Amino acid sequence: NVTLYPISVFDEGVVDMLAEGVVEPLVVKMQVIKSAVDVASMILRIDDVVAASEPAMPAGGPGGPGGMPDMDDE
């Protein structure tokens, strides 16, 4: 038999939640985990869409001008 004694904001103290009729069923915890997984999946999908929509890097520009002519040829 598990007895829970969290703090009550209404009584400003520690109370037995089962005696108060407050029960958190397993279904609620399962829904919280499912919702967290759904949110994480959505964030990853959004990241994939943003990464796919970024333009590719453009090609480099034309080459620069030639250097000075060879000074040894006289």
PDB file of C-alpha atoms in Angstrom:
ATOM      1  CA  ASN A   1       0.000   0.000   0.000  1.00  0.00           C
ATOM      2  CA  VAL A   2       1.596   3.231  -1.187  1.00  0.00           C
ATOM      3  CA  THR A   3       0.697   6.432   0.605  1.00  0.00           C
ATOM      4  CA  LEU A   4       1.525   9.713  -1.088  1.00  0.00           C
ATOM      5  CA  TYR A   5       2.080  12.866   0.931  1.00  0.00           C
ATOM      6  CA  PRO A   6       2.655  15.776  -1.437  1.00  0.00           C
ATOM      7  CA  ILE A   7       2.156  19.392  -0.507  1.00  0.00           C
ATOM      8  CA  SER A   8      -1.354  20.791  -0.894  1.00  0.00           C
ATOM      9  CA  VAL A   9      -1.658  24.368  -2.085  1.00  0.00           C
ATOM     10  CA  PHE A  10      -5.171  24.564  -0.648  1.00  0.00           C
ATOM     11  CA  ASP A  11      -4.379  23.367   2.882  1.00  0.00           C
ATOM     12  CA  GLU A  12      -0.835  24.797   2.874  1.00  0.00           C
ATOM     13  CA  GLY A  13       0.642  21.588   4.163  1.00  0.00           C
ATOM     14  CA  VAL A  14       1.297  17.932   3.511  1.00  0.00           C
ATOM     15  CA  VAL A  15      -1.784  15.795   2.864  1.00  0.00           C
ATOM     16  CA  ASP A  16      -2.563  12.192   1.899  1.00  0.00           C
ATOM     17  CA  MET A  17      -3.582  12.538  -1.755  1.00  0.00           C
ATOM     18  CA  LEU A  18      -5.439   9.201  -1.798  1.00  0.00           C
ATOM     19  CA  ALA A  19      -7.525  10.333   1.177  1.00  0.00           C
ATOM     20  CA  GLU A  20      -8.217  13.590  -0.689  1.00  0.00           C
ATOM     21  CA  GLY A  21      -9.377  11.608  -3.736  1.00  0.00           C
ATOM     22  CA  VAL A  22      -6.561  12.753  -6.014  1.00  0.00           C
ATOM     23  CA  VAL A  23      -5.324   9.854  -8.124  1.00  0.00           C
ATOM     24  CA  GLU A  24      -3.137  10.086 -11.210  1.00  0.00           C
ATOM     25  CA  PRO A  25      -3.879   7.028 -13.331  1.00  0.00           C
ATOM     26  CA  LEU A  26      -1.335   5.292 -15.547  1.00  0.00           C
ATOM     27  CA  VAL A  27      -3.261   6.494 -18.609  1.00  0.00           C
ATOM     28  CA  VAL A  28      -2.331  10.095 -17.789  1.00  0.00           C
ATOM     29  CA  LYS A  29       1.373   9.259 -17.522  1.00  0.00           C
ATOM     30  CA  MET A  30       1.261   7.297 -20.779  1.00  0.00           C
ATOM     31  CA  GLN A  31      -0.403  10.250 -22.541  1.00  0.00           C
ATOM     32  CA  VAL A  32       2.273  12.637 -21.238  1.00  0.00           C
ATOM     33  CA  ILE A  33       5.039  10.416 -22.638  1.00  0.00           C
ATOM     34  CA  LYS A  34       3.208  10.002 -25.964  1.00  0.00           C
ATOM     35  CA  SER A  35       2.737  13.769 -26.261  1.00  0.00           C
ATOM     36  CA  ALA A  36       6.423  14.400 -25.521  1.00  0.00           C
ATOM     37  CA  VAL A  37       7.455  11.920 -28.234  1.00  0.00           C
ATOM     38  CA  ASP A  38       5.047  13.555 -30.714  1.00  0.00           C
ATOM     39  CA  VAL A  39       6.489  17.008 -29.995  1.00  0.00           C
ATOM     40  CA  ALA A  40      10.069  15.766 -30.404  1.00  0.00           C
ATOM     41  CA  SER A  41       9.136  14.136 -33.727  1.00  0.00           C
ATOM     42  CA  MET A  42       7.545  17.363 -34.974  1.00  0.00           C
ATOM     43  CA  ILE A  43      10.646  19.369 -34.067  1.00  0.00           C
ATOM     44  CA  LEU A  44      12.864  16.925 -35.952  1.00  0.00           C
ATOM     45  CA  ARG A  45      10.567  17.064 -38.996  1.00  0.00           C
ATOM     46  CA  ILE A  46      10.620  20.866 -38.969  1.00  0.00           C
ATOM     47  CA  ASP A  47      14.431  20.794 -38.801  1.00  0.00           C
ATOM     48  CA  ASP A  48      14.482  18.464 -41.833  1.00  0.00           C
ATOM     49  CA  VAL A  49      12.181  20.783 -43.801  1.00  0.00           C
ATOM     50  CA  VAL A  50      14.277  23.850 -42.956  1.00  0.00           C
ATOM     51  CA  ALA A  51      17.509  22.061 -43.881  1.00  0.00           C
ATOM     52  CA  ALA A  52      16.032  20.881 -47.197  1.00  0.00           C
ATOM     53  CA  SER A  53      14.760  24.352 -48.106  1.00  0.00           C
ATOM     54  CA  GLU A  54      18.124  26.111 -47.668  1.00  0.00           C
ATOM     55  CA  PRO A  55      19.608  26.967 -51.068  1.00  0.00           C
ATOM     56  CA  ALA A  56      22.768  25.194 -52.133  1.00  0.00           C
ATOM     57  CA  MET A  57      25.952  27.227 -52.167  1.00  0.00           C
ATOM     58  CA  PRO A  58      26.369  29.025 -55.509  1.00  0.00           C
ATOM     59  CA  ALA A  59      29.277  28.150 -57.762  1.00  0.00           C
ATOM     60  CA  GLY A  60      32.475  30.156 -57.318  1.00  0.00           C
ATOM     61  CA  GLY A  61      33.069  33.296 -59.360  1.00  0.00           C
ATOM     62  CA  PRO A  62      35.365  33.594 -62.370  1.00  0.00           C
ATOM     63  CA  GLY A  63      39.140  33.317 -61.927  1.00  0.00           C
ATOM     64  CA  GLY A  64      41.211  36.375 -61.177  1.00  0.00           C
ATOM     65  CA  PRO A  65      43.370  38.279 -63.664  1.00  0.00           C
ATOM     66  CA  GLY A  66      46.737  36.894 -64.682  1.00  0.00           C
ATOM     67  CA  GLY A  67      49.866  37.819 -62.799  1.00  0.00           C
ATOM     68  CA  MET A  68      52.704  40.032 -63.951  1.00  0.00           C
ATOM     69  CA  PRO A  69      54.563  38.806 -67.019  1.00  0.00           C
ATOM     70  CA  ASP A  70      57.748  36.907 -66.415  1.00  0.00           C
ATOM     71  CA  MET A  71      60.490  39.482 -65.911  1.00  0.00           C
ATOM     72  CA  ASP A  72      63.348  37.091 -66.851  1.00  0.00           C
ATOM     73  CA  ASP A  73      62.485  37.141 -70.590  1.00  0.00           C
ATOM     74  CA  GLU A  74      64.422  40.101 -71.994  1.00  0.00           C
TER      75      GLU A  74
END
